[in-house]
Amino acid sequence: MFLAHAHARLAAALDGLDAVLGPLGRMFADAGFELALVGGSVRDALLGRDMPDLDFTTDARPDDILRLVSGWADTHWDIGKEFGTIGMIKRGYQIEITTYRAEAYDEASRKPVVAFGTELDEDLVRRDFTIGAMAVRLPARVFVDPFGGLTDLEAGLIRTPGKAESSFSDDPLRMMRAARFVSQLGFALDDSVRTAMTDMAARIEIISAERVRDEFVKLMCGKAPRAGIEALVDTGIADHVLPEVAGLRLEKDEHHRHKDVYEHSLTVLDQAVELEAEYATAVADADIPEAQKVAVPDFVVRFAALMHDVGKPATRRFEDNGAVTFYHHDVVGSKLTAKRMRALRFDKDTIKKVARLVELHLRFYGYGDAGWTDSAVRRYVTDAGDLIVRLHILTRSDVTTRNKRKANRLARNYADLERRIAELAEKEALESIRPDLDGSQIMEILGITPGPAVGRAYRFLLDHRMEHGPVDEETATRILLDWWNENGSVSGTVDPD
């Protein structure tokens, strides 16, 4: 039944693309060249997934491809010409046409060595996995599947066309890609693939950090990121690309005085994925800054969920009374997260967001017991800034206790905190709290020039705003002058007189 439906989906996709496939296929055939839709494009068509990008392969050389498409494509570029790839846009589709090729890595090189081929099957056997080694010859629309990719698609299996060791030696990034497909498609690794990934895990180190990062982001944004992370950890690849996560598998002590931090983190990730969708829907039309809204998938909140406890191994202490503590693991974890993201060449903004969430993930605990003032609620919101919705997701996701009474209590407490945030937000612009007087007003009122005294006055007014809420300018002026008369000279400033 799957096979019949898959072929029907493929036929429907090809029909829908005929305005592109038809002319392109005939153009290459008339010029004496072969052309085939290939790889992920065919796989996605068989699965009924969207196909915004179209990949083709041909026996034509790059210069021939350029000559043929230069008058047909809406626009084209030759950035990948060295590797046999010509890119273009046609009717809104991004298209890449690549010459049949063999691709391999020198043992000590990060750059692929490319040799052009002459046969479609020769090209397909060098592709990463069987589910990407299927093609449709054009313009006749002949389905080509020499390595059983459709069968593996039905079985949900990640398998290589040839020997897995040879495939991963050619391009070690394929090991990351295998884990990515586990996440994106919900497929399982073939035993031969898992064995090769385990044996060759260290080979991933020859791949540039940028390429590893890009595959990792795709993995984290898949429908089952937990499964992808487990594949990386179980095969040892995470030891090389994400050692902080692999290190969460703390040794179990014989008294079981602490929970498995690795399993807890994966559960938090699972729950974050679920809550991400709920919050994204809830805030989609809310009157909040766009920067606070979350998308589906949202890499920042997912990665923060995975990394939130990476500071625990370094901070674990066994107390005399048998307790296990992880003091300051939030701060340590934030630093470790930022360091790892820098190593993977993430941009500064993304690093800042993820690290900040890790740092803030414990801030809520104690809310129900301590009884937060409005000032504490304001600080919670202002410290989170545009990350407030993501912090809601992370904090709620961090509850994995099996004690239903405790879980329900934490859920009620956080719901109450969100209610109070909403109530205060109706009265005040919490996301952009500033003192009731700005720097220029402070200097004018106190008769001082720019310097440390202005900063101290500004911080005093900000603290007052947090504690008591907004006041009018006249009241703020009086409060500032009272503080200045009592504290100005003591703090090392000169009295305005």
JSON list of N, CA and C in Angstrom, two decimals, residues 341-393:
[
{"chain": "A", "resi": 341, "resn": "MET", "atom": "N", "xyz": [29.03, 26.99, 21.54]},
{"chain": "A", "resi": 341, "resn": "MET", "atom": "CA", "xyz": [28.43, 27.63, 20.37]},
{"chain": "A", "resi": 341, "resn": "MET", "atom": "C", "xyz": [29.44, 28.46, 19.60]},
{"chain": "A", "resi": 342, "resn": "ARG", "atom": "N", "xyz": [30.37, 29.08, 20.30]},
{"chain": "A", "resi": 342, "resn": "ARG", "atom": "CA", "xyz": [31.43, 29.80, 19.60]},
{"chain": "A", "resi": 342, "resn": "ARG", "atom": "C", "xyz": [32.30, 28.83, 18.81]},
{"chain": "A", "resi": 343, "resn": "ALA", "atom": "N", "xyz": [32.58, 27.67, 19.38]},
{"chain": "A", "resi": 343, "resn": "ALA", "atom": "CA", "xyz": [33.38, 26.66, 18.68]},
{"chain": "A", "resi": 343, "resn": "ALA", "atom": "C", "xyz": [32.69, 26.18, 17.41]},
{"chain": "A", "resi": 344, "resn": "LEU", "atom": "N", "xyz": [31.35, 26.18, 17.44]},
{"chain": "A", "resi": 344, "resn": "LEU", "atom": "CA", "xyz": [30.57, 25.76, 16.27]},
{"chain": "A", "resi": 344, "resn": "LEU", "atom": "C", "xyz": [30.25, 26.93, 15.35]},
{"chain": "A", "resi": 345, "resn": "ARG", "atom": "N", "xyz": [30.81, 28.08, 15.64]},
{"chain": "A", "resi": 345, "resn": "ARG", "atom": "CA", "xyz": [30.70, 29.26, 14.77]},
{"chain": "A", "resi": 345, "resn": "ARG", "atom": "C", "xyz": [29.26, 29.79, 14.66]},
{"chain": "A", "resi": 346, "resn": "PHE", "atom": "N", "xyz": [28.52, 29.75, 15.76]},
{"chain": "A", "resi": 346, "resn": "PHE", "atom": "CA", "xyz": [27.21, 30.38, 15.77]},
{"chain": "A", "resi": 346, "resn": "PHE", "atom": "C", "xyz": [27.39, 31.89, 15.82]},
{"chain": "A", "resi": 347, "resn": "ASP", "atom": "N", "xyz": [26.40, 32.61, 15.36]},
{"chain": "A", "resi": 347, "resn": "ASP", "atom": "CA", "xyz": [26.45, 34.07, 15.40]},
{"chain": "A", "resi": 347, "resn": "ASP", "atom": "C", "xyz": [26.26, 34.55, 16.84]},
{"chain": "A", "resi": 348, "resn": "LYS", "atom": "N", "xyz": [26.72, 35.76, 17.11]},
{"chain": "A", "resi": 348, "resn": "LYS", "atom": "CA", "xyz": [26.73, 36.29, 18.47]},
{"chain": "A", "resi": 348, "resn": "LYS", "atom": "C", "xyz": [25.33, 36.41, 19.07]},
{"chain": "A", "resi": 349, "resn": "ASP", "atom": "N", "xyz": [24.37, 36.79, 18.25]},
{"chain": "A", "resi": 349, "resn": "ASP", "atom": "CA", "xyz": [23.01, 36.98, 18.76]},
{"chain": "A", "resi": 349, "resn": "ASP", "atom": "C", "xyz": [22.41, 35.66, 19.24]},
{"chain": "A", "resi": 350, "resn": "THR", "atom": "N", "xyz": [22.58, 34.61, 18.45]},
{"chain": "A", "resi": 350, "resn": "THR", "atom": "CA", "xyz": [22.04, 33.30, 18.85]},
{"chain": "A", "resi": 350, "resn": "THR", "atom": "C", "xyz": [22.74, 32.78, 20.09]},
{"chain": "A", "resi": 351, "resn": "ILE", "atom": "N", "xyz": [24.06, 32.96, 20.15]},
{"chain": "A", "resi": 351, "resn": "ILE", "atom": "CA", "xyz": [24.81, 32.54, 21.34]},
{"chain": "A", "resi": 351, "resn": "ILE", "atom": "C", "xyz": [24.28, 33.25, 22.57]},
{"chain": "A", "resi": 352, "resn": "LYS", "atom": "N", "xyz": [24.10, 34.55, 22.45]},
{"chain": "A", "resi": 352, "resn": "LYS", "atom": "CA", "xyz": [23.64, 35.35, 23.59]},
{"chain": "A", "resi": 352, "resn": "LYS", "atom": "C", "xyz": [22.28, 34.88, 24.08]},
{"chain": "A", "resi": 353, "resn": "LYS", "atom": "N", "xyz": [21.39, 34.58, 23.17]},
{"chain": "A", "resi": 353, "resn": "LYS", "atom": "CA", "xyz": [20.03, 34.16, 23.55]},
{"chain": "A", "resi": 353, "resn": "LYS", "atom": "C", "xyz": [20.03, 32.81, 24.26]},
{"chain": "A", "resi": 354, "resn": "VAL", "atom": "N", "xyz": [20.70, 31.83, 23.67]},
{"chain": "A", "resi": 354, "resn": "VAL", "atom": "CA", "xyz": [20.71, 30.49, 24.27]},
{"chain": "A", "resi": 354, "resn": "VAL", "atom": "C", "xyz": [21.40, 30.52, 25.63]},
{"chain": "A", "resi": 355, "resn": "ALA", "atom": "N", "xyz": [22.56, 31.16, 25.70]},
{"chain": "A", "resi": 355, "resn": "ALA", "atom": "CA", "xyz": [23.30, 31.22, 26.96]},
{"chain": "A", "resi": 355, "resn": "ALA", "atom": "C", "xyz": [22.50, 31.93, 28.04]},
{"chain": "A", "resi": 356, "resn": "ARG", "atom": "N", "xyz": [21.78, 32.98, 27.66]},
{"chain": "A", "resi": 356, "resn": "ARG", "atom": "CA", "xyz": [20.97, 33.72, 28.64]},
{"chain": "A", "resi": 356, "resn": "ARG", "atom": "C", "xyz": [19.84, 32.85, 29.18]},
{"chain": "A", "resi": 357, "resn": "LEU", "atom": "N", "xyz": [19.20, 32.08, 28.33]},
{"chain": "A", "resi": 357, "resn": "LEU", "atom": "CA", "xyz": [18.14, 31.19, 28.79]},
{"chain": "A", "resi": 357, "resn": "LEU", "atom": "C", "xyz": [18.68, 30.15, 29.77]},
{"chain": "A", "resi": 358, "resn": "VAL", "atom": "N", "xyz": [19.84, 29.60, 29.45]},
{"chain": "A", "resi": 358, "resn": "VAL", "atom": "CA", "xyz": [20.45, 28.63, 30.37]},
{"chain": "A", "resi": 358, "resn": "VAL", "atom": "C", "xyz": [20.73, 29.29, 31.72]},
{"chain": "A", "resi": 359, "resn": "GLU", "atom": "N", "xyz": [21.22, 30.52, 31.69]},
{"chain": "A", "resi": 359, "resn": "GLU", "atom": "CA", "xyz": [21.52, 31.23, 32.92]},
{"chain": "A", "resi": 359, "resn": "GLU", "atom": "C", "xyz": [20.26, 31.51, 33.75]},
{"chain": "A", "resi": 360, "resn": "LEU", "atom": "N", "xyz": [19.14, 31.73, 33.08]},
{"chain": "A", "resi": 360, "resn": "LEU", "atom": "CA", "xyz": [17.90, 32.12, 33.77]},
{"chain": "A", "resi": 360, "resn": "LEU", "atom": "C", "xyz": [17.00, 30.95, 34.13]},
{"chain": "A", "resi": 361, "resn": "HIS", "atom": "N", "xyz": [17.36, 29.73, 33.76]},
{"chain": "A", "resi": 361, "resn": "HIS", "atom": "CA", "xyz": [16.37, 28.65, 33.85]},
{"chain": "A", "resi": 361, "resn": "HIS", "atom": "C", "xyz": [15.97, 28.29, 35.28]},
{"chain": "A", "resi": 362, "resn": "LEU", "atom": "N", "xyz": [16.76, 28.69, 36.28]},
{"chain": "A", "resi": 362, "resn": "LEU", "atom": "CA", "xyz": [16.41, 28.41, 37.68]},
{"chain": "A", "resi": 362, "resn": "LEU", "atom": "C", "xyz": [15.72, 29.58, 38.37]},
{"chain": "A", "resi": 363, "resn": "ARG", "atom": "N", "xyz": [15.63, 30.70, 37.70]},
{"chain": "A", "resi": 363, "resn": "ARG", "atom": "CA", "xyz": [15.17, 31.93, 38.33]},
{"chain": "A", "resi": 363, "resn": "ARG", "atom": "C", "xyz": [13.77, 31.79, 38.97]},
{"chain": "A", "resi": 364, "resn": "PHE", "atom": "N", "xyz": [12.93, 30.99, 38.38]},
{"chain": "A", "resi": 364, "resn": "PHE", "atom": "CA", "xyz": [11.55, 30.87, 38.87]},
{"chain": "A", "resi": 364, "resn": "PHE", "atom": "C", "xyz": [11.45, 30.12, 40.20]},
{"chain": "A", "resi": 365, "resn": "TYR", "atom": "N", "xyz": [12.34, 29.15, 40.42]},
{"chain": "A", "resi": 365, "resn": "TYR", "atom": "CA", "xyz": [12.16, 28.26, 41.57]},
{"chain": "A", "resi": 365, "resn": "TYR", "atom": "C", "xyz": [12.22, 29.02, 42.88]},
{"chain": "A", "resi": 366, "resn": "GLY", "atom": "N", "xyz": [11.27, 28.72, 43.74]},
{"chain": "A", "resi": 366, "resn": "GLY", "atom": "CA", "xyz": [11.10, 29.45, 44.99]},
{"chain": "A", "resi": 366, "resn": "GLY", "atom": "C", "xyz": [10.00, 30.48, 44.92]},
{"chain": "A", "resi": 367, "resn": "TYR", "atom": "N", "xyz": [9.44, 30.66, 43.72]},
{"chain": "A", "resi": 367, "resn": "TYR", "atom": "CA", "xyz": [8.37, 31.66, 43.56]},
{"chain": "A", "resi": 367, "resn": "TYR", "atom": "C", "xyz": [7.19, 31.39, 44.49]},
{"chain": "A", "resi": 368, "resn": "GLY", "atom": "N", "xyz": [6.72, 30.16, 44.50]},
{"chain": "A", "resi": 368, "resn": "GLY", "atom": "CA", "xyz": [5.54, 29.85, 45.30]},
{"chain": "A", "resi": 368, "resn": "GLY", "atom": "C", "xyz": [5.80, 29.92, 46.79]},
{"chain": "A", "resi": 369, "resn": "ASP", "atom": "N", "xyz": [7.05, 29.63, 47.20]},
{"chain": "A", "resi": 369, "resn": "ASP", "atom": "CA", "xyz": [7.37, 29.61, 48.62]},
{"chain": "A", "resi": 369, "resn": "ASP", "atom": "C", "xyz": [7.67, 31.01, 49.15]},
{"chain": "A", "resi": 370, "resn": "ALA", "atom": "N", "xyz": [8.41, 31.77, 48.36]},
{"chain": "A", "resi": 370, "resn": "ALA", "atom": "CA", "xyz": [8.88, 33.07, 48.84]},
{"chain": "A", "resi": 370, "resn": "ALA", "atom": "C", "xyz": [7.83, 34.16, 48.72]},
{"chain": "A", "resi": 371, "resn": "GLY", "atom": "N", "xyz": [6.91, 34.01, 47.78]},
{"chain": "A", "resi": 371, "resn": "GLY", "atom": "CA", "xyz": [5.91, 35.05, 47.58]},
{"chain": "A", "resi": 371, "resn": "GLY", "atom": "C", "xyz": [6.52, 36.29, 46.97]},
{"chain": "A", "resi": 372, "resn": "TRP", "atom": "N", "xyz": [6.66, 36.27, 45.67]},
{"chain": "A", "resi": 372, "resn": "TRP", "atom": "CA", "xyz": [7.34, 37.37, 44.97]},
{"chain": "A", "resi": 372, "resn": "TRP", "atom": "C", "xyz": [6.54, 38.67, 45.05]},
{"chain": "A", "resi": 373, "resn": "THR", "atom": "N", "xyz": [7.27, 39.75, 45.23]},
{"chain": "A", "resi": 373, "resn": "THR", "atom": "CA", "xyz": [6.67, 41.09, 45.16]},
{"chain": "A", "resi": 373, "resn": "THR", "atom": "C", "xyz": [6.51, 41.46, 43.68]},
{"chain": "A", "resi": 374, "resn": "ASP", "atom": "N", "xyz": [5.77, 42.55, 43.45]},
{"chain": "A", "resi": 374, "resn": "ASP", "atom": "CA", "xyz": [5.66, 43.05, 42.08]},
{"chain": "A", "resi": 374, "resn": "ASP", "atom": "C", "xyz": [7.04, 43.40, 41.54]},
{"chain": "A", "resi": 375, "resn": "SER", "atom": "N", "xyz": [7.90, 43.89, 42.43]},
{"chain": "A", "resi": 375, "resn": "SER", "atom": "CA", "xyz": [9.26, 44.23, 42.01]},
{"chain": "A", "resi": 375, "resn": "SER", "atom": "C", "xyz": [9.99, 43.00, 41.48]},
{"chain": "A", "resi": 376, "resn": "ALA", "atom": "N", "xyz": [9.85, 41.87, 42.16]},
{"chain": "A", "resi": 376, "resn": "ALA", "atom": "CA", "xyz": [10.50, 40.64, 41.71]},
{"chain": "A", "resi": 376, "resn": "ALA", "atom": "C", "xyz": [9.95, 40.18, 40.36]},
{"chain": "A", "resi": 377, "resn": "VAL", "atom": "N", "xyz": [8.65, 40.34, 40.17]},
{"chain": "A", "resi": 377, "resn": "VAL", "atom": "CA", "xyz": [8.05, 39.97, 38.88]},
{"chain": "A", "resi": 377, "resn": "VAL", "atom": "C", "xyz": [8.58, 40.87, 37.78]},
{"chain": "A", "resi": 378, "resn": "ARG", "atom": "N", "xyz": [8.68, 42.16, 38.07]},
{"chain": "A", "resi": 378, "resn": "ARG", "atom": "CA", "xyz": [9.23, 43.08, 37.06]},
{"chain": "A", "resi": 378, "resn": "ARG", "atom": "C", "xyz": [10.66, 42.69, 36.68]},
{"chain": "A", "resi": 379, "resn": "ARG", "atom": "N", "xyz": [11.45, 42.35, 37.67]},
{"chain": "A", "resi": 379, "resn": "ARG", "atom": "CA", "xyz": [12.84, 41.97, 37.39]},
{"chain": "A", "resi": 379, "resn": "ARG", "atom": "C", "xyz": [12.91, 40.68, 36.57]},
{"chain": "A", "resi": 380, "resn": "TYR", "atom": "N", "xyz": [12.03, 39.77, 36.85]},
{"chain": "A", "resi": 380, "resn": "TYR", "atom": "CA", "xyz": [11.99, 38.51, 36.09]},
{"chain": "A", "resi": 380, "resn": "TYR", "atom": "C", "xyz": [11.75, 38.80, 34.61]},
{"chain": "A", "resi": 381, "resn": "VAL", "atom": "N", "xyz": [10.80, 39.69, 34.36]},
{"chain": "A", "resi": 381, "resn": "VAL", "atom": "CA", "xyz": [10.45, 40.04, 32.98]},
{"chain": "A", "resi": 381, "resn": "VAL", "atom": "C", "xyz": [11.57, 40.83, 32.31]},
{"chain": "A", "resi": 382, "resn": "THR", "atom": "N", "xyz": [12.10, 41.82, 33.02]},
{"chain": "A", "resi": 382, "resn": "THR", "atom": "CA", "xyz": [13.13, 42.66, 32.40]},
{"chain": "A", "resi": 382, "resn": "THR", "atom": "C", "xyz": [14.43, 41.90, 32.21]},
{"chain": "A", "resi": 383, "resn": "ASP", "atom": "N", "xyz": [14.75, 40.99, 33.11]},
{"chain": "A", "resi": 383, "resn": "ASP", "atom": "CA", "xyz": [15.96, 40.17, 32.94]},
{"chain": "A", "resi": 383, "resn": "ASP", "atom": "C", "xyz": [15.83, 39.25, 31.73]},
{"chain": "A", "resi": 384, "resn": "ALA", "atom": "N", "xyz": [14.63, 38.76, 31.50]},
{"chain": "A", "resi": 384, "resn": "ALA", "atom": "CA", "xyz": [14.41, 37.89, 30.34]},
{"chain": "A", "resi": 384, "resn": "ALA", "atom": "C", "xyz": [14.34, 38.69, 29.05]},
{"chain": "A", "resi": 385, "resn": "GLY", "atom": "N", "xyz": [13.81, 39.90, 29.12]},
{"chain": "A", "resi": 385, "resn": "GLY", "atom": "CA", "xyz": [13.69, 40.72, 27.93]},
{"chain": "A", "resi": 385, "resn": "GLY", "atom": "C", "xyz": [12.86, 40.04, 26.85]},
{"chain": "A", "resi": 386, "resn": "ASP", "atom": "N", "xyz": [13.38, 40.05, 25.62]},
{"chain": "A", "resi": 386, "resn": "ASP", "atom": "CA", "xyz": [12.65, 39.44, 24.51]},
{"chain": "A", "resi": 386, "resn": "ASP", "atom": "C", "xyz": [12.60, 37.91, 24.59]},
{"chain": "A", "resi": 387, "resn": "LEU", "atom": "N", "xyz": [13.29, 37.34, 25.56]},
{"chain": "A", "resi": 387, "resn": "LEU", "atom": "CA", "xyz": [13.30, 35.88, 25.72]},
{"chain": "A", "resi": 387, "resn": "LEU", "atom": "C", "xyz": [12.20, 35.39, 26.66]},
{"chain": "A", "resi": 388, "resn": "ILE", "atom": "N", "xyz": [11.32, 36.28, 27.11]},
{"chain": "A", "resi": 388, "resn": "ILE", "atom": "CA", "xyz": [10.36, 35.92, 28.15]},
{"chain": "A", "resi": 388, "resn": "ILE", "atom": "C", "xyz": [9.48, 34.73, 27.77]},
{"chain": "A", "resi": 389, "resn": "VAL", "atom": "N", "xyz": [8.98, 34.69, 26.54]},
{"chain": "A", "resi": 389, "resn": "VAL", "atom": "CA", "xyz": [8.12, 33.56, 26.14]},
{"chain": "A", "resi": 389, "resn": "VAL", "atom": "C", "xyz": [8.94, 32.27, 26.09]},
{"chain": "A", "resi": 390, "resn": "ARG", "atom": "N", "xyz": [10.15, 32.37, 25.58]},
{"chain": "A", "resi": 390, "resn": "ARG", "atom": "CA", "xyz": [11.01, 31.19, 25.54]},
{"chain": "A", "resi": 390, "resn": "ARG", "atom": "C", "xyz": [11.36, 30.73, 26.97]},
{"chain": "A", "resi": 391, "resn": "LEU", "atom": "N", "xyz": [11.53, 31.68, 27.88]},
{"chain": "A", "resi": 391, "resn": "LEU", "atom": "CA", "xyz": [11.79, 31.31, 29.27]},
{"chain": "A", "resi": 391, "resn": "LEU", "atom": "C", "xyz": [10.58, 30.61, 29.88]},
{"chain": "A", "resi": 392, "resn": "HIS", "atom": "N", "xyz": [9.38, 31.05, 29.53]},
{"chain": "A", "resi": 392, "resn": "HIS", "atom": "CA", "xyz": [8.18, 30.34, 29.97]},
{"chain": "A", "resi": 392, "resn": "HIS", "atom": "C", "xyz": [8.25, 28.88, 29.53]},
{"chain": "A", "resi": 393, "resn": "ILE", "atom": "N", "xyz": [8.58, 28.66, 28.26]},
{"chain": "A", "resi": 393, "resn": "ILE", "atom": "CA", "xyz": [8.64, 27.31, 27.71]},
{"chain": "A", "resi": 393, "resn": "ILE", "atom": "C", "xyz": [9.70, 26.48, 28.43]}
]
